[in-house]
Tab-separated table of C-alpha atoms in Angstrom:
chain	number	residue	atom	x	y	z
A	92	MET	CA	-195.699	108.124	-82.915
A	93	ARG	CA	-198.488	107.171	-80.552
A	94	ASN	CA	-199.834	104.737	-83.157
A	95	PHE	CA	-196.430	103.079	-83.458
A	96	ASP	CA	-196.126	102.786	-79.654
A	97	TYR	CA	-199.494	101.040	-79.420
A	98	VAL	CA	-198.632	98.538	-82.148
A	99	LEU	CA	-195.195	97.945	-80.610
A	100	ARG	CA	-196.683	97.305	-77.147
A	101	ARG	CA	-199.207	94.851	-78.515
A	102	GLY	CA	-196.530	93.136	-80.593
A	103	ILE	CA	-194.206	92.717	-77.596
A	104	PHE	CA	-197.091	91.442	-75.476
A	105	SER	CA	-197.944	88.875	-78.166
A	106	LEU	CA	-194.318	87.693	-78.409
A	107	VAL	CA	-194.059	87.299	-74.624
A	108	THR	CA	-197.336	85.394	-74.603
A	109	ILE	CA	-196.072	83.080	-77.350
A	110	PHE	CA	-192.869	82.401	-75.381
A	111	LEU	CA	-194.845	81.588	-72.224
A	112	ALA	CA	-197.167	79.366	-74.245
A	113	VAL	CA	-194.195	77.532	-75.775
A	114	THR	CA	-192.670	76.979	-72.339
A	115	GLY	CA	-195.920	75.826	-70.780
A	116	ASN	CA	-196.561	73.690	-73.832
A	117	PHE	CA	-193.291	71.830	-73.252
A	118	PHE	CA	-193.521	71.227	-69.499
A	119	LEU	CA	-197.263	70.704	-69.106
A	120	PHE	CA	-197.506	67.405	-70.958
A	121	ARG	CA	-194.480	65.963	-69.185
A	122	LEU	CA	-196.354	66.313	-65.898
A	123	LEU	CA	-199.150	64.033	-67.097
A	124	PRO	CA	-199.272	60.457	-65.788
A	125	GLY	CA	-198.119	57.769	-68.177
A	126	ASP	CA	-194.940	56.553	-69.805
A	127	ALA	CA	-194.044	57.622	-73.327
A	128	VAL	CA	-191.388	54.922	-73.608
A	129	SER	CA	-193.888	52.119	-72.981
A	130	ASN	CA	-196.108	53.550	-75.713
A	131	LEU	CA	-193.141	53.714	-78.038
A	132	ALA	CA	-192.307	50.101	-77.360
A	133	LYS	CA	-195.884	49.097	-78.182
A	134	VAL	CA	-195.930	46.732	-75.188
A	135	PRO	CA	-196.598	47.536	-71.522
A	136	HIS	CA	-193.496	45.754	-70.208
A	137	ALA	CA	-190.793	46.336	-72.790
A	138	GLY	CA	-187.316	45.109	-71.890
A	139	PRO	CA	-184.780	47.562	-70.482
A	140	GLU	CA	-182.600	47.349	-73.610
A	141	LEU	CA	-185.480	48.329	-75.888
A	142	GLN	CA	-186.610	51.106	-73.555
A	143	HIS	CA	-183.104	52.543	-73.333
A	144	ALA	CA	-182.651	52.410	-77.112
A	145	LEU	CA	-185.922	54.263	-77.606
A	146	MET	CA	-185.029	56.878	-74.996
A	147	VAL	CA	-181.716	57.551	-76.734
A	148	ARG	CA	-183.379	57.607	-80.160
A	149	PHE	CA	-185.798	60.380	-79.152
A	150	GLY	CA	-183.583	62.202	-76.673
A	151	LEU	CA	-185.640	61.163	-73.640
A	152	ASP	CA	-182.499	60.069	-71.821
A	153	ARG	CA	-181.469	63.717	-71.388
A	154	SER	CA	-182.508	65.925	-68.518
A	155	THR	CA	-185.782	67.833	-68.862
A	156	TRP	CA	-183.848	71.118	-68.985
A	157	ASP	CA	-181.644	69.862	-71.840
A	158	GLN	CA	-184.706	68.655	-73.707
A	159	TYR	CA	-186.303	72.088	-73.239
A	160	LEU	CA	-183.261	73.945	-74.590
A	161	LEU	CA	-183.075	71.577	-77.548
A	162	TYR	CA	-186.796	72.111	-78.142
A	163	LEU	CA	-186.333	75.907	-78.244
A	164	LYS	CA	-183.346	75.573	-80.557
A	165	ASN	CA	-185.266	73.356	-82.948
A	166	LEU	CA	-188.246	75.728	-82.927
A	167	LEU	CA	-186.032	78.599	-84.008
A	168	HIS	CA	-185.115	76.494	-87.039
A	169	GLY	CA	-188.749	75.577	-87.747
A	170	ASP	CA	-188.278	72.003	-86.556
A	171	LEU	CA	-191.206	70.612	-84.528
A	172	GLY	CA	-189.500	67.266	-84.031
A	173	VAL	CA	-190.283	63.733	-85.131
A	174	SER	CA	-193.485	61.959	-84.111
A	175	PHE	CA	-192.918	59.081	-81.682
A	176	THR	CA	-195.831	57.161	-83.166
A	177	TYR	CA	-195.505	57.763	-86.909
A	178	GLN	CA	-191.725	58.240	-87.142
A	179	GLU	CA	-192.223	61.232	-89.452
A	180	PRO	CA	-191.610	64.986	-89.071
A	181	VAL	CA	-194.389	66.605	-87.045
A	182	SER	CA	-194.574	69.622	-89.355
A	183	HIS	CA	-195.283	67.329	-92.309
A	184	LEU	CA	-197.959	65.378	-90.433
A	185	LEU	CA	-199.725	68.463	-89.084
A	186	LEU	CA	-199.749	70.345	-92.378
A	187	THR	CA	-202.685	68.344	-93.764
A	188	ASP	CA	-204.432	68.501	-90.383
A	189	LEU	CA	-204.011	72.289	-90.382
A	190	GLU	CA	-205.565	72.527	-93.850
A	191	ASN	CA	-208.562	70.490	-92.658
A	192	THR	CA	-208.979	72.714	-89.591
A	193	VAL	CA	-208.815	75.880	-91.703
A	194	LEU	CA	-211.414	74.392	-94.064
A	195	LEU	CA	-213.817	73.571	-91.223
A	196	ALA	CA	-213.265	76.762	-89.223
A	197	GLY	CA	-213.424	78.903	-92.369
A	198	ALA	CA	-216.713	77.368	-93.500
A	199	GLY	CA	-218.161	77.723	-89.996
A	200	THR	CA	-217.091	81.353	-89.677
A	201	LEU	CA	-218.352	82.338	-93.129
A	202	GLY	CA	-221.677	80.592	-92.559
A	203	ALA	CA	-222.106	82.206	-89.142
A	204	ILE	CA	-221.402	85.685	-90.544
A	205	VAL	CA	-223.829	85.317	-93.455
A	206	LEU	CA	-226.614	83.825	-91.321
A	207	GLY	CA	-226.011	86.243	-88.439
A	208	VAL	CA	-225.996	89.346	-90.650
A	209	LEU	CA	-229.151	88.343	-92.518
A	210	SER	CA	-230.926	87.408	-89.300
A	211	GLY	CA	-229.876	90.623	-87.547
A	212	VAL	CA	-230.919	92.850	-90.447
A	213	VAL	CA	-234.323	91.183	-90.694
A	214	ALA	CA	-234.822	91.449	-86.923
A	215	ALA	CA	-234.021	95.179	-86.965
A	216	TRP	CA	-236.104	95.776	-90.083
A	217	ARG	CA	-239.121	94.084	-88.465
A	218	ARG	CA	-238.501	95.498	-85.008
A	219	SER	CA	-240.920	94.346	-82.270
A	220	SER	CA	-242.654	91.982	-84.690
A	221	PRO	CA	-243.071	88.241	-84.054
A	222	LEU	CA	-240.234	87.659	-86.556
A	223	ASP	CA	-237.969	89.930	-84.513
A	224	HIS	CA	-238.812	88.121	-81.272
A	225	LEU	CA	-238.279	84.739	-82.932
A	226	ASN	CA	-234.915	85.750	-84.403
A	227	THR	CA	-233.494	87.316	-81.255
A	228	GLY	CA	-234.885	84.601	-78.989
A	229	LEU	CA	-233.468	81.772	-81.089
A	230	ALA	CA	-230.127	83.564	-81.493
A	231	THR	CA	-229.827	84.118	-77.729
A	232	LEU	CA	-230.789	80.520	-76.971
A	233	VAL	CA	-228.375	78.879	-79.421
A	234	TYR	CA	-225.562	81.318	-78.587
A	235	SER	CA	-225.660	80.141	-74.968
A	236	PHE	CA	-225.082	76.479	-75.889
A	237	PRO	CA	-221.517	75.084	-75.632
A	238	ALA	CA	-220.214	73.836	-78.977
A	239	GLN	CA	-219.581	70.324	-77.685
A	240	TRP	CA	-223.109	69.990	-76.300
A	241	LEU	CA	-224.755	71.225	-79.474
A	242	GLY	CA	-222.497	68.973	-81.535
A	243	LEU	CA	-223.597	65.912	-79.573
A	244	VAL	CA	-227.266	66.869	-79.989
A	245	LEU	CA	-226.873	67.201	-83.762
A	246	LEU	CA	-224.928	63.950	-83.848
A	247	ILE	CA	-227.705	62.073	-82.042
A	248	ILE	CA	-230.462	63.551	-84.205
A	249	PHE	CA	-228.850	63.264	-87.647
A	250	ALA	CA	-226.425	60.344	-87.254
A	251	GLY	CA	-228.641	58.066	-89.326
A	252	VAL	CA	-229.105	60.633	-92.089
A	253	LEU	CA	-225.708	62.330	-92.410
A	254	PRO	CA	-222.183	60.947	-91.859
A	255	ALA	CA	-221.457	60.905	-88.140
A	256	GLY	CA	-217.694	61.238	-88.307
A	257	GLY	CA	-214.558	61.409	-90.379
A	258	MET	CA	-213.923	63.413	-93.531
A	259	SER	CA	-214.513	60.915	-96.328
A	260	ASP	CA	-215.709	57.388	-96.982
A	261	LEU	CA	-213.646	57.119	-100.177
A	262	PHE	CA	-210.359	56.500	-98.364
A	263	VAL	CA	-210.133	53.055	-99.987
A	264	PHE	CA	-209.309	54.759	-103.302
A	265	ASP	CA	-205.811	56.105	-103.899
A	266	SER	CA	-207.181	58.825	-106.195
A	267	PRO	CA	-210.981	59.033	-105.869
A	268	PRO	CA	-212.913	60.839	-108.640
A	269	PHE	CA	-213.061	64.584	-107.993
A	270	TRP	CA	-216.803	65.221	-107.919
A	271	PRO	CA	-217.774	62.137	-105.869
A	272	HIS	CA	-214.936	62.968	-103.466
A	273	LEU	CA	-216.090	66.601	-103.196
A	274	ALA	CA	-219.664	65.509	-102.502
A	275	ASP	CA	-218.448	62.985	-99.942
A	276	VAL	CA	-216.344	65.556	-98.071
A	277	GLY	CA	-219.216	68.056	-98.236
A	278	SER	CA	-221.642	65.598	-96.669
A	279	HIS	CA	-219.162	64.890	-93.863
A	280	MET	CA	-218.765	68.629	-93.256
A	281	VAL	CA	-222.466	69.306	-92.738
A	282	LEU	CA	-222.767	68.401	-89.051
A	283	PRO	CA	-219.478	69.873	-87.742
A	284	THR	CA	-219.938	73.024	-89.826
A	285	ALA	CA	-223.540	73.395	-88.668
A	286	THR	CA	-222.324	73.105	-85.078
A	287	LEU	CA	-219.839	75.949	-85.542
A	288	ILE	CA	-222.388	78.090	-87.376
A	289	LEU	CA	-225.130	77.646	-84.786
A	290	THR	CA	-222.838	78.372	-81.847
A	291	ALA	CA	-221.496	81.579	-83.425
A	292	TYR	CA	-224.268	83.129	-85.515
A	293	GLY	CA	-226.297	84.254	-82.497
A	294	GLY	CA	-223.634	86.750	-81.473
A	295	TYR	CA	-223.560	88.272	-84.954
A	296	THR	CA	-227.359	88.458	-85.015
A	297	LEU	CA	-227.562	90.413	-81.773
A	298	VAL	CA	-224.728	92.793	-82.689
A	299	VAL	CA	-226.090	93.465	-86.197
A	300	ARG	CA	-229.610	94.051	-84.852
A	301	SER	CA	-228.347	96.549	-82.277
A	302	SER	CA	-226.166	98.344	-84.815
A	303	MET	CA	-228.951	98.432	-87.391
A	304	LEU	CA	-231.449	99.906	-84.939
A	305	GLU	CA	-228.959	102.656	-84.102
A	306	THR	CA	-228.265	103.307	-87.777
A	307	LEU	CA	-231.944	103.389	-88.712
A	308	GLY	CA	-232.369	106.281	-86.295
A	309	GLU	CA	-229.715	108.439	-87.976
A	310	ASP	CA	-230.690	111.673	-89.713
A	311	TYR	CA	-229.704	110.531	-93.190
A	312	VAL	CA	-232.047	107.531	-92.887
A	313	LEU	CA	-234.905	109.800	-91.818
A	314	THR	CA	-234.084	112.040	-94.789
A	315	ALA	CA	-234.226	109.027	-97.109
A	316	ARG	CA	-237.640	108.120	-95.715
A	317	ALA	CA	-238.844	111.688	-96.259
A	318	LYS	CA	-237.772	111.457	-99.906
A	319	GLY	CA	-240.086	108.497	-100.344
A	320	LEU	CA	-237.498	105.733	-100.696
A	321	SER	CA	-238.812	102.249	-99.995
A	322	SER	CA	-237.979	100.565	-96.697
A	323	ARG	CA	-236.185	97.766	-98.529
A	324	ARG	CA	-233.902	100.192	-100.345
A	325	ILE	CA	-233.201	102.218	-97.199
A	326	VAL	CA	-232.238	99.097	-95.262
A	327	TRP	CA	-230.094	97.340	-97.863
A	328	ARG	CA	-228.593	100.336	-99.703
A	329	HIS	CA	-227.972	102.726	-96.821
A	330	ALA	CA	-228.362	101.265	-93.321
A	331	VAL	CA	-226.614	97.907	-93.785
A	332	ARG	CA	-223.445	99.434	-95.211
A	333	ASN	CA	-223.002	101.763	-92.228
A	334	ALA	CA	-223.968	99.141	-89.652
A	335	MET	CA	-221.195	96.705	-90.640
A	336	LEU	CA	-218.378	98.398	-88.693
A	337	PRO	CA	-219.020	96.442	-85.441
A	338	ILE	CA	-219.128	93.216	-87.455
A	339	VAL	CA	-215.643	93.786	-88.883
A	340	THR	CA	-214.268	94.175	-85.369
A	341	MET	CA	-216.283	91.221	-84.050
A	342	VAL	CA	-215.036	88.900	-86.811
A	343	ALA	CA	-211.427	89.728	-85.975
A	344	LEU	CA	-212.058	89.172	-82.266
A	345	ASP	CA	-213.956	85.904	-82.798
A	346	LEU	CA	-211.460	84.191	-85.095
A	347	GLY	CA	-209.383	82.962	-82.177
A	348	TYR	CA	-212.437	81.574	-80.421
A	349	VAL	CA	-213.561	79.832	-83.609
A	350	VAL	CA	-210.240	77.976	-83.740
A	351	GLY	CA	-210.716	76.849	-80.130
A	352	GLY	CA	-214.294	75.775	-80.805
A	353	ALA	CA	-213.221	73.862	-83.889
A	354	VAL	CA	-210.899	71.729	-81.748
A	355	LEU	CA	-213.810	70.412	-79.661
A	356	VAL	CA	-215.989	69.896	-82.715
A	357	GLU	CA	-213.218	67.952	-84.463
A	358	VAL	CA	-212.990	65.518	-81.574
A	359	ILE	CA	-216.759	65.018	-81.433
A	360	PHE	CA	-217.045	64.349	-85.173
A	361	SER	CA	-213.621	62.699	-85.622
A	362	TRP	CA	-212.700	65.391	-88.141
A	363	PRO	CA	-209.026	64.881	-89.115
A	364	GLY	CA	-207.802	68.330	-88.120
A	365	LEU	CA	-205.351	69.740	-85.615
A	366	GLY	CA	-207.700	69.233	-82.698
A	367	MET	CA	-208.258	65.545	-83.447
A	368	ALA	CA	-204.565	64.938	-84.144
A	369	THR	CA	-203.570	66.584	-80.851
A	370	TYR	CA	-206.233	64.678	-78.911
A	371	THR	CA	-205.061	61.346	-80.360
A	372	ALA	CA	-201.393	62.143	-79.725
A	373	LEU	CA	-202.201	63.067	-76.128
A	374	GLY	CA	-203.516	59.567	-75.461
A	375	GLN	CA	-200.380	58.074	-77.046
A	376	ARG	CA	-197.985	60.360	-75.095
A	377	ASP	CA	-196.563	61.446	-78.438
A	378	TYR	CA	-194.886	64.570	-77.040
A	379	PRO	CA	-193.704	66.091	-80.348
A	380	MET	CA	-197.166	65.746	-81.931
A	381	VAL	CA	-198.927	67.139	-78.858
A	382	GLN	CA	-196.485	70.023	-78.568
A	383	GLY	CA	-196.713	70.761	-82.303
A	384	GLY	CA	-200.518	70.705	-82.323
A	385	PHE	CA	-200.907	72.889	-79.250
A	386	LEU	CA	-198.188	75.236	-80.450
A	387	ILE	CA	-199.881	75.838	-83.799
A	388	LEU	CA	-203.284	76.294	-82.161
A	389	THR	CA	-201.934	78.613	-79.466
A	390	VAL	CA	-199.857	80.752	-81.800
A	391	SER	CA	-202.824	80.980	-84.196
A	392	VAL	CA	-205.090	82.297	-81.436
A	393	ILE	CA	-202.447	84.779	-80.225
A	394	LEU	CA	-201.738	86.094	-83.721
A	395	LEU	CA	-205.440	86.362	-84.518
A	396	ASN	CA	-206.008	88.307	-81.305
A	397	PHE	CA	-203.111	90.580	-82.248
A	398	LEU	CA	-204.771	91.103	-85.620
A	399	ALA	CA	-208.006	91.909	-83.813
A	400	ASP	CA	-206.170	94.525	-81.740
A	401	LEU	CA	-204.831	96.144	-84.906
A	402	VAL	CA	-208.249	96.134	-86.577
A	403	TYR	CA	-209.925	97.555	-83.480
A	404	PHE	CA	-207.168	100.161	-83.182
A	405	ARG	CA	-207.648	101.136	-86.808
A	406	LEU	CA	-211.436	101.357	-86.683
A	407	ASP	CA	-212.018	102.828	-83.219
A	408	ARG	CA	-210.614	106.338	-83.032
A	409	ARG	CA	-210.986	106.381	-79.252
A	410	VAL	CA	-208.134	103.861	-79.015
A	411	SER	CA	-205.922	105.548	-81.600
A	412	ALA	CA	-206.514	109.029	-80.224
């Protein structure tokens, strides 16, 4: 019963947070300076007839409160509205952008976990050695860098070697060949993915190192040493497996932050994901696109944090007790 109460409380808290985010999402962008109707008209001084027709077309002639109620009603039906700029459903436009964001964030997260775990295990295995100091020092240094700053540094250094922006150079082809297209997308992913990996792997390195050092001091590890097992086998067959529990929790907690970091990286590298689409729509005062992009990003972070709560609740008996 206590377990159910905890999950119910966290679920209600997440739903309330989503509602507040939806409400803030609607009103916040209408407080920004600028005129959506002028952007719609494509000219700074559109005639009153054209402006009025556009306002009626997109419901901007209604009161803000009526627009808000209509927005909530449409959301309940899964309707994010129609883009002012592209004249297409927002959900359709953002679907591809969401796939690109998941691709980038997923590759960055997976790379950070693999690099962080390997680096942390090696640092713990070679405790107090120059390799340990190098690993922990580099991890701490890179972990302290903001994603946008590190992204700009990588962009400046490698812009002449690797693609500096976008997702593909084969956009001139309707159906580019599979393998050349895959290689092209992969080359464009290198810099933004490296940015996400470098900004996240340091945290995994430090946590894995700490957990490994604690595990290596357990009685069963000392028993394995007394039996004559090699250090390599003790580390990789026994210690690593039992030191992974903090990593499972950390991955769940970090997923929301990875999504937020991916937004900044997308803008820096012009990656066609949710972050870039929302940033572009913000400059165009395309309210439905901005609201749709922020809504998806916000709800993703909230749901991922809720998932992290459930994972932490499941793994940490002090919470579930």
